[in-house]
Short mmCIF file of N, CA, C and O in Angstrom, two decimals:
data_model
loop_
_atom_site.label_atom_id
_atom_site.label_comp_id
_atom_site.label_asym_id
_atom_site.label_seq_id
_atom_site.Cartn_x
_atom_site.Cartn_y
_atom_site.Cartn_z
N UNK A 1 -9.44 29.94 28.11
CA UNK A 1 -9.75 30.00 26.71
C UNK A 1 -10.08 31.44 26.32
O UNK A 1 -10.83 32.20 26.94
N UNK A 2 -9.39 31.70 25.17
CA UNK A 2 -9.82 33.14 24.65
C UNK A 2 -11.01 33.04 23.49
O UNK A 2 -11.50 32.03 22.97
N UNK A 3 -11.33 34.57 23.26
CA UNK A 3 -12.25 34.20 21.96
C UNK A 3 -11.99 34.00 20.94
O UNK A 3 -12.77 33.41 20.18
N UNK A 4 -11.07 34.34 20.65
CA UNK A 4 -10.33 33.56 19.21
C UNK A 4 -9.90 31.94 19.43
O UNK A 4 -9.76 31.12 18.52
N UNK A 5 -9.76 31.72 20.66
CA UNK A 5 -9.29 30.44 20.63
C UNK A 5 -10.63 29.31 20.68
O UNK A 5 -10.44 28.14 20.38
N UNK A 6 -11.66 29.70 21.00
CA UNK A 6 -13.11 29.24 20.40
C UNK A 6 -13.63 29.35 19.53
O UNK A 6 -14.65 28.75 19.18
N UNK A 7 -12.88 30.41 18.84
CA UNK A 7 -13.66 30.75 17.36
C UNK A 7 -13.10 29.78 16.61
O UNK A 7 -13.76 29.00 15.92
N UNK A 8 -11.44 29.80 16.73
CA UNK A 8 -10.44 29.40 15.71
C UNK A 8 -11.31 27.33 16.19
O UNK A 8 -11.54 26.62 15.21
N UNK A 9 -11.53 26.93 17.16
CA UNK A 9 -12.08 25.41 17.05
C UNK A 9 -13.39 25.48 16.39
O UNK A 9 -13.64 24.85 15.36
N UNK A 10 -14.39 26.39 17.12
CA UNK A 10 -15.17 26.15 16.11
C UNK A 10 -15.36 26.09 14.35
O UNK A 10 -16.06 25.40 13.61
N UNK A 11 -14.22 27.36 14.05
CA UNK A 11 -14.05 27.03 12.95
C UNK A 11 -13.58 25.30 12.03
O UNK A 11 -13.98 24.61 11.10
N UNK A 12 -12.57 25.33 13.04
CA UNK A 12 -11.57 23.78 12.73
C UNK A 12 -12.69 22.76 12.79
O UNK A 12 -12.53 21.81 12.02
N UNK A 13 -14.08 22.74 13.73
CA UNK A 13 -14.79 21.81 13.20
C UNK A 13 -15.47 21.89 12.43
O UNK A 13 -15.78 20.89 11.79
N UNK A 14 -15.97 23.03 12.17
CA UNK A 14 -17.06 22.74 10.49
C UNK A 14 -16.01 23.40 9.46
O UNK A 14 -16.52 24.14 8.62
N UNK A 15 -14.64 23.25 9.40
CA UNK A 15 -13.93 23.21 8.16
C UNK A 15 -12.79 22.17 8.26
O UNK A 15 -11.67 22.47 8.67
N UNK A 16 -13.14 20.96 7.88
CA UNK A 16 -12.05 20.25 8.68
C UNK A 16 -11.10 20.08 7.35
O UNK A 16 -11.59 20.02 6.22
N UNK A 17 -9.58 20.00 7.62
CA UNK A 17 -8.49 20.03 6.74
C UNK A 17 -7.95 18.85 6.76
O UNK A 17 -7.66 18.11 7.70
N UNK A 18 -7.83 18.73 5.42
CA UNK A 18 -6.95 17.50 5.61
C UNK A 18 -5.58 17.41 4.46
O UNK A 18 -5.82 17.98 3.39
N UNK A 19 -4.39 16.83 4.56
CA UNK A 19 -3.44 16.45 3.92
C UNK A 19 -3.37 15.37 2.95
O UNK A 19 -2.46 15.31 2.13
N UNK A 20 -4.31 14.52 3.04
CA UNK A 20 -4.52 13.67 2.26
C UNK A 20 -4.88 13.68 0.93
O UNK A 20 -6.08 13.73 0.67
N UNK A 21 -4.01 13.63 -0.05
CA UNK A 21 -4.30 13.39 -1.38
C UNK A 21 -5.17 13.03 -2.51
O UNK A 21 -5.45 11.83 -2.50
N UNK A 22 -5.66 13.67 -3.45
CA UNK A 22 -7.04 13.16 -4.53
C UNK A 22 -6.47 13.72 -5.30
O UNK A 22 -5.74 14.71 -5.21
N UNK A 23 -7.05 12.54 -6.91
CA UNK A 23 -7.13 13.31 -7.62
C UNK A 23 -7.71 14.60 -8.51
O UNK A 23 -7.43 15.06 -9.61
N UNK A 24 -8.65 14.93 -7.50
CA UNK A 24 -9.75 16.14 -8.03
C UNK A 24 -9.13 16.98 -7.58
O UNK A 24 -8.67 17.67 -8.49
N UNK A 25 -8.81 17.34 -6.55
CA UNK A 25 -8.55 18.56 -6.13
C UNK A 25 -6.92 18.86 -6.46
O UNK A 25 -6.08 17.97 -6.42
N UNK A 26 -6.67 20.07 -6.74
CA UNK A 26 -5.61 20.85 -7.24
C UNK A 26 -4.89 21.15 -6.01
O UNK A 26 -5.41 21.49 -4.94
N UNK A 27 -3.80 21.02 -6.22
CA UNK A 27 -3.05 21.31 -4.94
C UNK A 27 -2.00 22.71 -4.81
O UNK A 27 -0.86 22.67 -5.26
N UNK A 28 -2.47 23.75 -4.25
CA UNK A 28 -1.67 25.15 -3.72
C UNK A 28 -0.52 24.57 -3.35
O UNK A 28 -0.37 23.39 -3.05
N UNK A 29 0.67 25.83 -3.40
CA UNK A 29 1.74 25.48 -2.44
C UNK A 29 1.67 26.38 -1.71
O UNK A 29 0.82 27.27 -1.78
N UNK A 30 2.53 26.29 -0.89
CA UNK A 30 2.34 27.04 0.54
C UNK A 30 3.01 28.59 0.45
O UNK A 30 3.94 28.69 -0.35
N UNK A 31 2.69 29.57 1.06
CA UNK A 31 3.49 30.82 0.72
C UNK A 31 4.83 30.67 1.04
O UNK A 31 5.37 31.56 0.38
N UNK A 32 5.73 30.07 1.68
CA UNK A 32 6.50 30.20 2.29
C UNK A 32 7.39 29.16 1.37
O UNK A 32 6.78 28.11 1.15
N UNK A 33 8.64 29.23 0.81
CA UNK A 33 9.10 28.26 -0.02
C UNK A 33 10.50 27.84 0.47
O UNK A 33 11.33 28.62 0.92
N UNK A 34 10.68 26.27 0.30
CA UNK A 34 12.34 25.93 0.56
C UNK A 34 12.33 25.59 2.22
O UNK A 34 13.41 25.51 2.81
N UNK A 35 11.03 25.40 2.97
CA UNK A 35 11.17 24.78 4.33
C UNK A 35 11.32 23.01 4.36
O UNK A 35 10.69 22.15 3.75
N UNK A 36 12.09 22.94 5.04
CA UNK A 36 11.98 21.38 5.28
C UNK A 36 10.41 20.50 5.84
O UNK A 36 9.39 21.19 5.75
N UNK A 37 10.27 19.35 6.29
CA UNK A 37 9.08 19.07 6.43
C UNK A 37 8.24 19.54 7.93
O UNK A 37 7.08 19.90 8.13
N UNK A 38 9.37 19.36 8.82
CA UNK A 38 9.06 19.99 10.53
C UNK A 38 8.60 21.39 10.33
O UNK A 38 7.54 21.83 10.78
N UNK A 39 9.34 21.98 9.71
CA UNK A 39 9.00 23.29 9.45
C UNK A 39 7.61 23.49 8.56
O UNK A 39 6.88 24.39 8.96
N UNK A 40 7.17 22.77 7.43
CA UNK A 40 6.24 22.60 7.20
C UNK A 40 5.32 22.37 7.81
O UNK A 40 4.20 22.69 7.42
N UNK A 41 5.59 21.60 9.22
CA UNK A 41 3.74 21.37 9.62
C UNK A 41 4.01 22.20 10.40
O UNK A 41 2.96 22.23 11.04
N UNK A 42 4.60 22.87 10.82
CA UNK A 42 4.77 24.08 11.93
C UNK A 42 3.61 25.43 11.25
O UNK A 42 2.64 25.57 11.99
N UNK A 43 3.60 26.03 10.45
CA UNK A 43 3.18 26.58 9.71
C UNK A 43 1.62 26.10 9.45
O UNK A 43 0.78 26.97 9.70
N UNK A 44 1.26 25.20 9.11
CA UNK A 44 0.06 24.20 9.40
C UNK A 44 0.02 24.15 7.54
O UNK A 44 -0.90 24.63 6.88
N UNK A 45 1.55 23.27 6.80
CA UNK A 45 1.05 22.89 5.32
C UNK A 45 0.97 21.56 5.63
O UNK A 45 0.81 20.92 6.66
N UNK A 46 1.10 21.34 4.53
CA UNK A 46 0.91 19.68 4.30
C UNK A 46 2.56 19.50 3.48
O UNK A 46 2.82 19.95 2.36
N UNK A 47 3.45 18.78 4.30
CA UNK A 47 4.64 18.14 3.77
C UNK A 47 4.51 17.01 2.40
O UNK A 47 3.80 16.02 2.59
N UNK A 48 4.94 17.11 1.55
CA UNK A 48 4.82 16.21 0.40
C UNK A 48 6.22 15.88 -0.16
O UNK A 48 7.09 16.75 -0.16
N UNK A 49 6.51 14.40 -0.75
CA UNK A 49 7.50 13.99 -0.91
C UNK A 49 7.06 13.80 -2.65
O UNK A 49 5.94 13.47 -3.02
N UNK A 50 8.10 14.05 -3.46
CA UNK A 50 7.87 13.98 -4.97
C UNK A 50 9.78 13.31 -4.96
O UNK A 50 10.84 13.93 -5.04
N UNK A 51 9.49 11.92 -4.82
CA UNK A 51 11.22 11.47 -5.41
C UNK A 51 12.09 11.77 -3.95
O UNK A 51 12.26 11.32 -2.82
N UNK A 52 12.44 12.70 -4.71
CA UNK A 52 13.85 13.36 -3.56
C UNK A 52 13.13 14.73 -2.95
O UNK A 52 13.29 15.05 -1.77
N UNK A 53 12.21 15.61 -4.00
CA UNK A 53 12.07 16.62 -3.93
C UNK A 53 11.06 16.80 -2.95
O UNK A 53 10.06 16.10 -3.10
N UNK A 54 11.09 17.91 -1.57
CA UNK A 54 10.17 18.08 -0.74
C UNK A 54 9.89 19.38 -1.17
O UNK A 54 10.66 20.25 -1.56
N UNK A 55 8.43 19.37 -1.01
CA UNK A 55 7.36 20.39 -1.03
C UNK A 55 6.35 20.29 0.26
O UNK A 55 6.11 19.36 1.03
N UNK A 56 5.74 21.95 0.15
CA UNK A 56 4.80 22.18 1.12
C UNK A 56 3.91 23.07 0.38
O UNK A 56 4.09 24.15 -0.18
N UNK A 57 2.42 21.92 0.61
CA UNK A 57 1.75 22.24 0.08
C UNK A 57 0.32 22.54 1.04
O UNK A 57 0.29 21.88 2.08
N UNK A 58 -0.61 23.27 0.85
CA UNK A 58 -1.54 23.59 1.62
C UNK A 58 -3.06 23.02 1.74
O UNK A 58 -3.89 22.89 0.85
N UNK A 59 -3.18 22.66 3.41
CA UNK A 59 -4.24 21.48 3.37
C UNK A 59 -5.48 21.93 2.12
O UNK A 59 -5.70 22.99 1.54
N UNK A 60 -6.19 20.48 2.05
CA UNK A 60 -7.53 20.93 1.25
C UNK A 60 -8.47 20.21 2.21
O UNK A 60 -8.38 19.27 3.00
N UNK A 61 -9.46 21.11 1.80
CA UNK A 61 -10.95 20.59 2.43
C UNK A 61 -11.85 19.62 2.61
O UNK A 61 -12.74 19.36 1.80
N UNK A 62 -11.69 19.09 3.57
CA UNK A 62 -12.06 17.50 3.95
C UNK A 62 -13.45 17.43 4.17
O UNK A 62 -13.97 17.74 5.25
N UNK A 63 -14.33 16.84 2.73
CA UNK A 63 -15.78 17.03 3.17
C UNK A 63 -15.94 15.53 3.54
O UNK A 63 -16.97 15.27 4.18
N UNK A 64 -15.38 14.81 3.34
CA UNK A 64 -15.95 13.50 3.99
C UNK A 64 -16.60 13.68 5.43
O UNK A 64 -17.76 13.56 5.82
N UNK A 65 -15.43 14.02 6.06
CA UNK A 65 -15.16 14.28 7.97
C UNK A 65 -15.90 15.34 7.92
O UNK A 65 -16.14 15.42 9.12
N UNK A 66 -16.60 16.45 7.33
CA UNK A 66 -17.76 17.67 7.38
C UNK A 66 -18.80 16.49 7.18
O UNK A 66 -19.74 16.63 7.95
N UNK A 67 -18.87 15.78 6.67
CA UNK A 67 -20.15 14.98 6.11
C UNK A 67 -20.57 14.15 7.33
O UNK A 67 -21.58 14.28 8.02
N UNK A 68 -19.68 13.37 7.41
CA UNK A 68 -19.39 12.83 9.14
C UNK A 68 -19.80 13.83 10.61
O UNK A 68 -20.45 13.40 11.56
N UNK A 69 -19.42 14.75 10.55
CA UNK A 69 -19.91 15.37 11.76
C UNK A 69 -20.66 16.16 11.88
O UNK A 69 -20.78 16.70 12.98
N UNK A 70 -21.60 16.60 10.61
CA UNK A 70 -22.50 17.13 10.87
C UNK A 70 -23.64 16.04 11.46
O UNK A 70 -24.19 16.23 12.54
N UNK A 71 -23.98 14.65 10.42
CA UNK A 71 -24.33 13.84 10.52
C UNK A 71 -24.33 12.99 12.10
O UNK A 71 -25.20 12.22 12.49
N UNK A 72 -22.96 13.44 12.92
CA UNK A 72 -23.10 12.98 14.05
C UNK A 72 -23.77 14.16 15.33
O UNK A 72 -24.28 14.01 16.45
N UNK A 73 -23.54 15.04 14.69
CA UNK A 73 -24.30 16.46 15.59
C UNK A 73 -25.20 16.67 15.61
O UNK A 73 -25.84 17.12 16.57
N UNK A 74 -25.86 16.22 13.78
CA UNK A 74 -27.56 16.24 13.96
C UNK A 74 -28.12 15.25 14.67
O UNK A 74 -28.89 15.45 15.60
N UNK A 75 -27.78 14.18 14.29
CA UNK A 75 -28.29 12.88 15.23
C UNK A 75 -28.45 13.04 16.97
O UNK A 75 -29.29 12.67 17.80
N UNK A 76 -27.19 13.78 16.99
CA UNK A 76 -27.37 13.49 18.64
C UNK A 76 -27.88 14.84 19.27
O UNK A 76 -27.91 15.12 20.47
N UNK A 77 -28.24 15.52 18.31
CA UNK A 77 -29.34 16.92 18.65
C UNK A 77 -30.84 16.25 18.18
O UNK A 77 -31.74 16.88 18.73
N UNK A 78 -31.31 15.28 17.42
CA UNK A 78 -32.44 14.97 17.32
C UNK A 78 -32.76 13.77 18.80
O UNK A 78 -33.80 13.73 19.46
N UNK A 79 -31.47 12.88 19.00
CA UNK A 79 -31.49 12.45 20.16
C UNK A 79 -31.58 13.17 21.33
O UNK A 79 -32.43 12.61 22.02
N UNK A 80 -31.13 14.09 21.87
CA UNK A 80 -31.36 14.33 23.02
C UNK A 80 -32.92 15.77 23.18
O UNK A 80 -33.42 16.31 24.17
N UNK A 81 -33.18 15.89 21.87
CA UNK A 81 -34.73 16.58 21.79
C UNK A 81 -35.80 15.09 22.07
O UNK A 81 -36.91 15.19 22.59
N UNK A 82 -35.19 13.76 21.60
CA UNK A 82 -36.30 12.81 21.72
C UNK A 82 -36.00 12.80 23.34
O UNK A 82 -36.98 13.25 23.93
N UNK A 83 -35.18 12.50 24.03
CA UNK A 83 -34.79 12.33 25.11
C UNK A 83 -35.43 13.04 25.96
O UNK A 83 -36.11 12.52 26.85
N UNK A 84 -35.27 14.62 25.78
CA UNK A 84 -35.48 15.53 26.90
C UNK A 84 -36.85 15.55 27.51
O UNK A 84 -37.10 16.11 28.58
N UNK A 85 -37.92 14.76 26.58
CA UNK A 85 -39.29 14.92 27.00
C UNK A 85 -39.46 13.74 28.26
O UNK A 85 -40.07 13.89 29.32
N UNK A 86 -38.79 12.66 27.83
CA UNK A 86 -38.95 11.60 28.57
C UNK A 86 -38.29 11.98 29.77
O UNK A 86 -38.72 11.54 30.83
N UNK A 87 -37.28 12.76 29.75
CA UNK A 87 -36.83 12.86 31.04
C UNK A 87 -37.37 13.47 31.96
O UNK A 87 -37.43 13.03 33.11
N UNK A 88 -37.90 14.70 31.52
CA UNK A 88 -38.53 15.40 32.24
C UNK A 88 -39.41 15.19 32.62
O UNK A 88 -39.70 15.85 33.63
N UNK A 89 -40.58 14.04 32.07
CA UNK A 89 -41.57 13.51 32.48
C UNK A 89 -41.45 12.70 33.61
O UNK A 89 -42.21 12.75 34.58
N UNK A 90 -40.43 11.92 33.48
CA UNK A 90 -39.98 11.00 34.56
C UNK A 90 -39.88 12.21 35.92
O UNK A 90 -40.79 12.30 36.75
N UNK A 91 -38.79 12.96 35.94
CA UNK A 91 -38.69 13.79 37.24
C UNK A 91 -39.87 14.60 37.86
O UNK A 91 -40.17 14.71 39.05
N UNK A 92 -40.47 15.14 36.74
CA UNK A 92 -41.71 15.51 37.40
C UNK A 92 -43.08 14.72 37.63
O UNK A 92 -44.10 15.42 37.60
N UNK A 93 -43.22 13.36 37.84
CA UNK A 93 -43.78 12.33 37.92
C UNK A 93 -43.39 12.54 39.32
O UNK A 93 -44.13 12.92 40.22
N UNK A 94 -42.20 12.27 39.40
CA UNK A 94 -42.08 12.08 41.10
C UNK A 94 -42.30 13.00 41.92
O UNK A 94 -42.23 12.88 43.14
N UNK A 95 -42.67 14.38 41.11
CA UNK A 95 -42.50 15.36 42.55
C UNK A 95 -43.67 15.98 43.16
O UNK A 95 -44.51 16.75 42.70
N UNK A 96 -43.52 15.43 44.33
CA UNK A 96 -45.49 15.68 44.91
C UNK A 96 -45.75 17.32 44.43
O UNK A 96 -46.91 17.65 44.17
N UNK A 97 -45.12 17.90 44.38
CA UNK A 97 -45.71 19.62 43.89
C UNK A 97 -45.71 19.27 42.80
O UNK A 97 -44.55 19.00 43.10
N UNK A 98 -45.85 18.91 41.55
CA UNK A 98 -46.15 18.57 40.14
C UNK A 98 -47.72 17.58 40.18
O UNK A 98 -48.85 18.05 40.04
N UNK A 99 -47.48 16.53 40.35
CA UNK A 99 -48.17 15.48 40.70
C UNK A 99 -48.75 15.43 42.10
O UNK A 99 -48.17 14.97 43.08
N UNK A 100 -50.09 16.02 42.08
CA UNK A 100 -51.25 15.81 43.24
C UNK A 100 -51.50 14.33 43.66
O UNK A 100 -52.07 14.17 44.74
N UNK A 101 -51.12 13.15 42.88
CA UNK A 101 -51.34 12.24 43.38
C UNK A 101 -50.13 11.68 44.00
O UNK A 101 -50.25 10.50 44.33
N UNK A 102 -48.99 12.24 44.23
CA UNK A 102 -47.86 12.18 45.05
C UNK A 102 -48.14 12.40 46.52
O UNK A 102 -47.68 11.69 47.41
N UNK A 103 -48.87 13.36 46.69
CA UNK A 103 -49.32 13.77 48.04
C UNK A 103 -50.33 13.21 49.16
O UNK A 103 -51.49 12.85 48.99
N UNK A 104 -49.77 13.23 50.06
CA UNK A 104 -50.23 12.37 51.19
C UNK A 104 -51.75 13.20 51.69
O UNK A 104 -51.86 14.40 51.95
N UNK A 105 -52.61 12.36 51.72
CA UNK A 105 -53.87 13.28 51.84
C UNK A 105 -53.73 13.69 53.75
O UNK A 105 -52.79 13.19 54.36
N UNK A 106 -54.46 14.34 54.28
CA UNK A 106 -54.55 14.61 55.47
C UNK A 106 -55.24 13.49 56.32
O UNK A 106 -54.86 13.10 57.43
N UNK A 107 -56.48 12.99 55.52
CA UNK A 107 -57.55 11.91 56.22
C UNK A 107 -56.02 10.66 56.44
O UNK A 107 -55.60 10.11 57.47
N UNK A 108 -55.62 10.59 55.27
CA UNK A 108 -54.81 9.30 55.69
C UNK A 108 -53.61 9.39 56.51
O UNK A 108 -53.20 8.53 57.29
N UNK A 109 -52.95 10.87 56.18
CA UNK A 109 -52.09 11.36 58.00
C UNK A 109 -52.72 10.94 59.32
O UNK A 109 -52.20 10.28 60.22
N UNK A 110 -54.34 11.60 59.26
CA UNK A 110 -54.71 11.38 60.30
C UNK A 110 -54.74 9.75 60.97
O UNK A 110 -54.23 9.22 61.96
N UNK A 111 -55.34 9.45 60.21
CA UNK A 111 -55.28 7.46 60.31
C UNK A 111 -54.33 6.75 60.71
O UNK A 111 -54.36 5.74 61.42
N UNK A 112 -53.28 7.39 60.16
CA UNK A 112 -51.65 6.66 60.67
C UNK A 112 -51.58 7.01 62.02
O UNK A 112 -51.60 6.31 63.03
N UNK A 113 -51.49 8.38 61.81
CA UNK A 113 -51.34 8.93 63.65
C UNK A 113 -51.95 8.20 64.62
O UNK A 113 -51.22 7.60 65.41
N UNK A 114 -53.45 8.09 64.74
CA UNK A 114 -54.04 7.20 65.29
C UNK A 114 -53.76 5.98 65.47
O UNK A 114 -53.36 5.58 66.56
N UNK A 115 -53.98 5.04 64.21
CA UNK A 115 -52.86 3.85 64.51
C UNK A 115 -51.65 3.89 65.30
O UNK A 115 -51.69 3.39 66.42
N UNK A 116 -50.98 4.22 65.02
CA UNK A 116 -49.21 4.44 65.39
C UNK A 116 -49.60 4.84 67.24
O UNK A 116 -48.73 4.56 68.06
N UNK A 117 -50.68 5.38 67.64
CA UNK A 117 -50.94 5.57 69.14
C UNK A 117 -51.42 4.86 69.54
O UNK A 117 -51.03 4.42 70.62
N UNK A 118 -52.61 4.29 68.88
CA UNK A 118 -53.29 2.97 69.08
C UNK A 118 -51.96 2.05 69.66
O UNK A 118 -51.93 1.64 70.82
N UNK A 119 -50.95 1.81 68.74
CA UNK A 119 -50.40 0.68 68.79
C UNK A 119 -49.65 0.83 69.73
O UNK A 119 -49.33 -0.24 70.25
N UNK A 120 -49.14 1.90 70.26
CA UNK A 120 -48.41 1.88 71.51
C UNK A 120 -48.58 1.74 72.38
O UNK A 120 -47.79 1.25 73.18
N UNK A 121 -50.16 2.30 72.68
CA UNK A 121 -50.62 1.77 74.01
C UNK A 121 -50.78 0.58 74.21
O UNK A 121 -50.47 0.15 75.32
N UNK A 122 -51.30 -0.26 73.26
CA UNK A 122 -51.44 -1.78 73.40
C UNK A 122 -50.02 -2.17 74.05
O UNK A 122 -49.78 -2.78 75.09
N UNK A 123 -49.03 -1.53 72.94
CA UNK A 123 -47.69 -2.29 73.29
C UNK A 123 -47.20 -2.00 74.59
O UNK A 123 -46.66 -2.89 75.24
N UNK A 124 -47.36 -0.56 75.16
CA UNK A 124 -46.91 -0.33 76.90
C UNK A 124 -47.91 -0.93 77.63
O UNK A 124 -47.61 -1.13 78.80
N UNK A 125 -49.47 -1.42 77.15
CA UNK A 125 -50.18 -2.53 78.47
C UNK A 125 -49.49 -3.91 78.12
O UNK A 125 -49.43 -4.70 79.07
N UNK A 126 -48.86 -4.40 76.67
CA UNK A 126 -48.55 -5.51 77.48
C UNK A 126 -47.12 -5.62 78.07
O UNK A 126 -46.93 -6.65 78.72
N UNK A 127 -46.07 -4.75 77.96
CA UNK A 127 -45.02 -4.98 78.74
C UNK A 127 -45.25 -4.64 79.99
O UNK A 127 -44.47 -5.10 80.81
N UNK A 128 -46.46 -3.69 80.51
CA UNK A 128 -46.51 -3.42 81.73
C UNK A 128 -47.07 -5.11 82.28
O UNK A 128 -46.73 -5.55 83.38
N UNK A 129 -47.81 -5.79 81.47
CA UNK A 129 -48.43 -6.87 81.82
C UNK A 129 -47.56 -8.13 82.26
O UNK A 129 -47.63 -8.95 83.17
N UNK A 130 -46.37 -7.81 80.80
CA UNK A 130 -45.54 -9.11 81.29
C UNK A 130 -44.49 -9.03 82.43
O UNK A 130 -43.83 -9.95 82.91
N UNK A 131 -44.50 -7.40 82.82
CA UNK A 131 -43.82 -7.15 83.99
C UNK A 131 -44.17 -7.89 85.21
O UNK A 131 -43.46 -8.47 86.03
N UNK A 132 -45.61 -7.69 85.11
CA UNK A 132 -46.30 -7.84 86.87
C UNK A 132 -46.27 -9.05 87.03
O UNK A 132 -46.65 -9.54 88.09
#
């Protein structure tokens, strides 16, 4: 991707064009006169049929679809600001360097250890036991 070729989309989304017909808006023709319709959208007009007679005429400004996507950009920028707190809360919940109560105290390391030796010796006197 070049920088014009990011500029030229970003532009295309907050100016969106459209071919579609109203009666409010006045319709340009295109600089270029006497192209057929292929040739027309090549150029980027808007092909129009009057009878027999073809014209190319030049898109107009589609605020519906501007109305529409800003509306969907703000939303999902107010969504993922509601979002981002919760998330982050969640991940750093879990991580014993954030959360001190994640962490395994030493007294209760020690305790296990003990146990866990405790229990082995029991367990090697009684297989030595059920040996003999």
């Amino acid at each position: 991707m070049t920088t014009k070729g990011v500029f030229e989309s970003f532009l295309s989304f907050f100016r969106p064009m459209t071919c579609r017909l109203s009666t409010q808006r006045l319709l340009t023709p295109c600089p270029v006169e006497g192209l057929n319709m292929s040739e027309c959208s090549k150029i980027r007009c808007c092909p129009f049929r009057i009878g027999h007679d073809e014209q190319c005429y030049m898109p107009v400004r589609d605020d519906v679809q501007l109305a529409i996507r800003v509306i969907l950009l703000t939303g999902g920028g107010f969504l993922s600001l509601g979002f981002f707190p919760i998330v982050c809360c969640a991940v750093l919940q879990r991580s014993p360097c954030i959360n001190p109560l994640r962490k395994i105290s030493k007294k209760v390391q020690k305790a296990v250890r003990e146990k866990r030796a405790h229990d082995e010796r029991i367990h090697k006197e009684e297989i030595r036991h059920l040996l003999d």
